[in-house]
Each structure stands twice: as C-alpha cells, then as structure tokens.
Amino acid sequence: ALSGGQRSRVLLARALYRQPQILFLDETFDQLDLAKERTITDGLRKTGIGLVIVSHRPETVGAVDRIVRLGETTAVSSQLAA
C-alpha cells in the first residue's frame, strides 16, 4: 500500500503526463515533508505550467506569486505575495 505522500506524488505524475497548461492542486502537499514539497514546487515552476494551489499550510502559501483568501462565499482579499 502507498503512503499518503506517495499517493500524492503518483497522482501528480499522472497529471503531469498529460502536459496540462494549468494544474489545480488542492492540499496536494499536505502529506509531504517540507523538503519534498519544496523540490516538487521548484520543479513545477520550471515547467511553466500555471498552478492554482489550495493550501492551509503557511510554508506552501509562502511560496506563491499571488494569494487569494476566501470567505464563506466570495474572495475576501487578493494580494501579491511578498
């Protein structure tokens, strides 16, 4: 049986095989340690694929270009990341 992190990496590899223009990643990295997450996100950035990442993890949110915070039904704020 695969661990949660291994399962995430297999699903990501399957998505990349299709050569998408945009990837929507919803809590994809929550089962990975930070070093593996950083390696994967650095590799994804080099591909030029657009990424929409949903995460509660501060380290993941800190590695993006733009942050959109959502409320109950609408976007509460949008800002360029530092």
Coordinates of N, CA and C in Angstrom, one line a residue:
A1 N 0.8 -1.2 0.0 CA 0.0 0.0 0.0 C 0.9 1.2 0.0
L2 N 0.4 2.3 -0.7 CA 1.2 3.5 -0.7 C 0.8 4.4 0.4
S3 N 1.8 5.2 0.9 CA 1.5 6.2 1.9 C 0.8 7.4 1.3
G4 N 0.3 8.3 2.1 CA -0.4 9.5 1.6 C 0.5 10.3 0.7
G5 N 1.8 10.5 1.1 CA 2.7 11.3 0.3 C 3.0 10.6 -1.0
Q6 N 3.2 9.3 -1.0 CA 3.5 8.5 -2.2 C 2.3 8.6 -3.2
R7 N 1.1 8.5 -2.6 CA -0.1 8.6 -3.4 C -0.2 10.0 -4.1
S8 N 0.1 11.0 -3.3 CA 0.1 12.4 -3.9 C 1.1 12.5 -5.1
R9 N 2.2 11.9 -4.9 CA 3.3 12.0 -6.0 C 2.8 11.3 -7.2
V10 N 2.2 10.1 -7.0 CA 1.7 9.3 -8.2 C 0.6 10.1 -8.9
L11 N -0.3 10.7 -8.2 CA -1.4 11.4 -8.8 C -0.8 12.7 -9.6
L12 N 0.2 13.3 -9.0 CA 0.8 14.5 -9.6 C 1.5 14.0 -10.9
A13 N 2.2 12.9 -10.8 CA 2.9 12.4 -12.0 C 1.9 12.1 -13.1
R14 N 0.8 11.5 -12.8 CA -0.2 11.2 -13.8 C -0.8 12.5 -14.4
A15 N -1.0 13.5 -13.6 CA -1.5 14.8 -14.1 C -0.4 15.4 -15.1
L16 N 0.8 15.4 -14.7 CA 1.9 16.0 -15.5 C 2.1 15.2 -16.8
Y17 N 1.8 14.0 -16.8 CA 2.0 13.2 -18.1 C 1.1 13.7 -19.2
R18 N 0.0 14.3 -18.8 CA -0.9 14.8 -19.8 C -0.5 16.2 -20.3
Q19 N 0.6 16.8 -19.8 CA 1.1 18.1 -20.2 C 0.1 19.2 -20.1
P20 N -0.5 19.4 -19.0 CA -1.5 20.5 -18.9 C -0.9 21.9 -18.9
Q21 N -1.8 22.8 -19.2 CA -1.4 24.2 -19.2 C -1.5 24.8 -17.8
I22 N -2.5 24.2 -17.1 CA -2.8 24.7 -15.7 C -3.0 23.4 -14.8
L23 N -2.5 23.4 -13.6 CA -2.8 22.4 -12.6 C -3.5 23.0 -11.4
F24 N -4.5 22.4 -11.0 CA -5.2 22.8 -9.8 C -4.8 21.8 -8.7
L25 N -4.2 22.2 -7.7 CA -3.6 21.4 -6.6 C -4.3 21.7 -5.3
D26 N -5.2 20.8 -4.8 CA -6.0 21.1 -3.6 C -5.4 20.2 -2.5
E27 N -4.6 20.9 -1.6 CA -4.0 20.2 -0.5 C -3.1 19.1 -0.9
T28 N -2.5 19.2 -2.1 CA -1.7 18.1 -2.7 C -0.4 17.8 -1.8
F29 N 0.1 18.8 -1.2 CA 1.4 18.6 -0.4 C 1.2 18.4 1.0
D30 N 0.0 18.3 1.5 CA -0.2 18.1 3.0 C 0.4 16.8 3.6
Q31 N 0.6 15.8 2.7 CA 1.2 14.6 3.2 C 2.7 14.5 3.0
L32 N 3.3 15.6 2.5 CA 4.8 15.5 2.2 C 5.5 16.4 3.2
D33 N 6.8 16.0 3.5 CA 7.6 16.9 4.3 C 8.0 18.1 3.5
L34 N 8.4 19.1 4.2 CA 8.7 20.4 3.5 C 9.8 20.3 2.5
A35 N 10.8 19.5 2.7 CA 11.9 19.4 1.7 C 11.4 18.8 0.4
K36 N 10.5 17.8 0.5 CA 10.0 17.2 -0.7 C 9.0 18.1 -1.4
E37 N 8.2 18.8 -0.6 CA 7.3 19.8 -1.2 C 8.1 20.9 -1.9
R38 N 9.1 21.4 -1.4 CA 9.9 22.4 -2.0 C 10.5 21.9 -3.3
T39 N 11.1 20.7 -3.3 CA 11.6 20.1 -4.5 C 10.6 20.0 -5.6
I40 N 9.4 19.6 -5.3 CA 8.3 19.4 -6.3 C 7.9 20.8 -6.8
T41 N 7.6 21.7 -5.9 CA 7.2 23.0 -6.3 C 8.2 23.7 -7.2
D42 N 9.5 23.6 -6.8 CA 10.6 24.2 -7.6 C 10.5 23.6 -9.0
G43 N 10.4 22.3 -9.1 CA 10.3 21.6 -10.4 C 9.1 22.0 -11.2
L44 N 8.0 22.2 -10.5 CA 6.7 22.6 -11.2 C 6.9 24.0 -11.8
R45 N 7.5 24.9 -11.0 CA 7.7 26.3 -11.5 C 8.6 26.3 -12.8
K46 N 9.5 25.4 -12.9 CA 10.4 25.3 -14.1 C 9.7 24.9 -15.3
T47 N 8.6 24.2 -15.2 CA 7.8 23.6 -16.3 C 7.0 24.7 -17.0
G48 N 6.8 25.8 -16.4 CA 6.0 26.9 -17.0 C 4.5 26.6 -16.9
I49 N 4.1 25.5 -16.2 CA 2.6 25.2 -16.1 C 2.1 26.2 -15.0
G50 N 0.9 26.7 -15.3 CA 0.2 27.6 -14.4 C -0.3 26.7 -13.2
L51 N -0.1 27.2 -12.0 CA -0.5 26.5 -10.8 C -1.5 27.3 -10.0
V52 N -2.6 26.6 -9.6 CA -3.6 27.1 -8.7 C -3.5 26.2 -7.5
I53 N -3.0 26.7 -6.4 CA -2.7 25.8 -5.2 C -3.7 26.2 -4.0
V54 N -4.4 25.2 -3.5 CA -5.2 25.4 -2.4 C -4.5 24.8 -1.2
S55 N -4.2 25.6 -0.1 CA -3.5 25.1 1.0 C -3.8 25.9 2.3
H56 N -3.7 25.2 3.4 CA -3.8 25.8 4.7 C -2.4 25.9 5.3
R57 N -1.4 25.3 4.7 CA 0.0 25.2 5.2 C 0.7 26.5 4.9
P58 N 1.2 27.2 5.9 CA 1.9 28.5 5.7 C 3.1 28.4 4.8
E59 N 3.8 27.3 4.9 CA 5.0 27.2 4.0 C 4.6 27.1 2.5
T60 N 3.5 26.5 2.3 CA 3.1 26.4 0.9 C 2.6 27.7 0.4
V61 N 1.8 28.4 1.2 CA 1.2 29.7 0.8 C 2.4 30.7 0.6
G62 N 3.5 30.6 1.4 CA 4.6 31.5 1.3 C 5.4 31.3 0.0
A63 N 5.1 30.3 -0.8 CA 5.9 30.0 -2.0 C 5.2 30.4 -3.3
V64 N 4.1 31.2 -3.2 CA 3.3 31.5 -4.4 C 3.5 33.0 -4.8
D65 N 3.0 33.3 -6.0 CA 3.1 34.7 -6.5 C 1.9 35.5 -6.1
R66 N 0.8 35.0 -5.9 CA -0.4 35.7 -5.5 C -1.2 34.9 -4.5
I67 N -1.8 35.6 -3.5 CA -2.6 34.9 -2.5 C -4.0 35.4 -2.6
V68 N -5.0 34.5 -2.7 CA -6.4 34.9 -2.7 C -7.0 34.2 -1.4
R69 N -7.5 35.0 -0.5 CA -8.1 34.5 0.7 C -9.6 34.4 0.4
L70 N -10.2 33.3 0.8 CA -11.7 33.1 0.5 C -12.5 33.1 1.8
G71 N -13.6 33.7 1.7 CA -14.6 33.7 2.8 C -15.6 32.7 2.6
E72 N -16.8 32.8 3.2 CA -17.8 31.8 3.0 C -18.2 31.6 1.6
T73 N -18.4 32.7 0.9 CA -19.0 32.6 -0.5 C -18.2 33.4 -1.5
T74 N -17.3 34.3 -1.1 CA -16.6 35.1 -2.0 C -15.1 35.3 -1.6
A75 N -14.3 35.9 -2.6 CA -12.9 36.2 -2.3 C -13.0 37.4 -1.3
V76 N -12.2 37.3 -0.2 CA -12.2 38.3 0.8 C -11.0 39.3 0.4
S77 N -9.9 38.8 0.0 CA -8.8 39.7 -0.4 C -7.9 39.0 -1.4
S78 N -7.2 39.8 -2.2 CA -6.2 39.3 -3.1 C -5.0 40.2 -3.1
Q79 N -3.8 39.6 -3.0 CA -2.6 40.4 -2.9 C -1.5 39.6 -3.5
L80 N -0.5 40.4 -4.0 CA 0.7 39.8 -4.5 C 1.5 39.2 -3.2
A81 N 2.1 38.1 -3.4 CA 2.8 37.5 -2.2 C 4.1 38.3 -2.1
A82 N 4.7 38.3 -0.9 CA 5.9 39.0 -0.6 C 7.1 38.3 -1.3

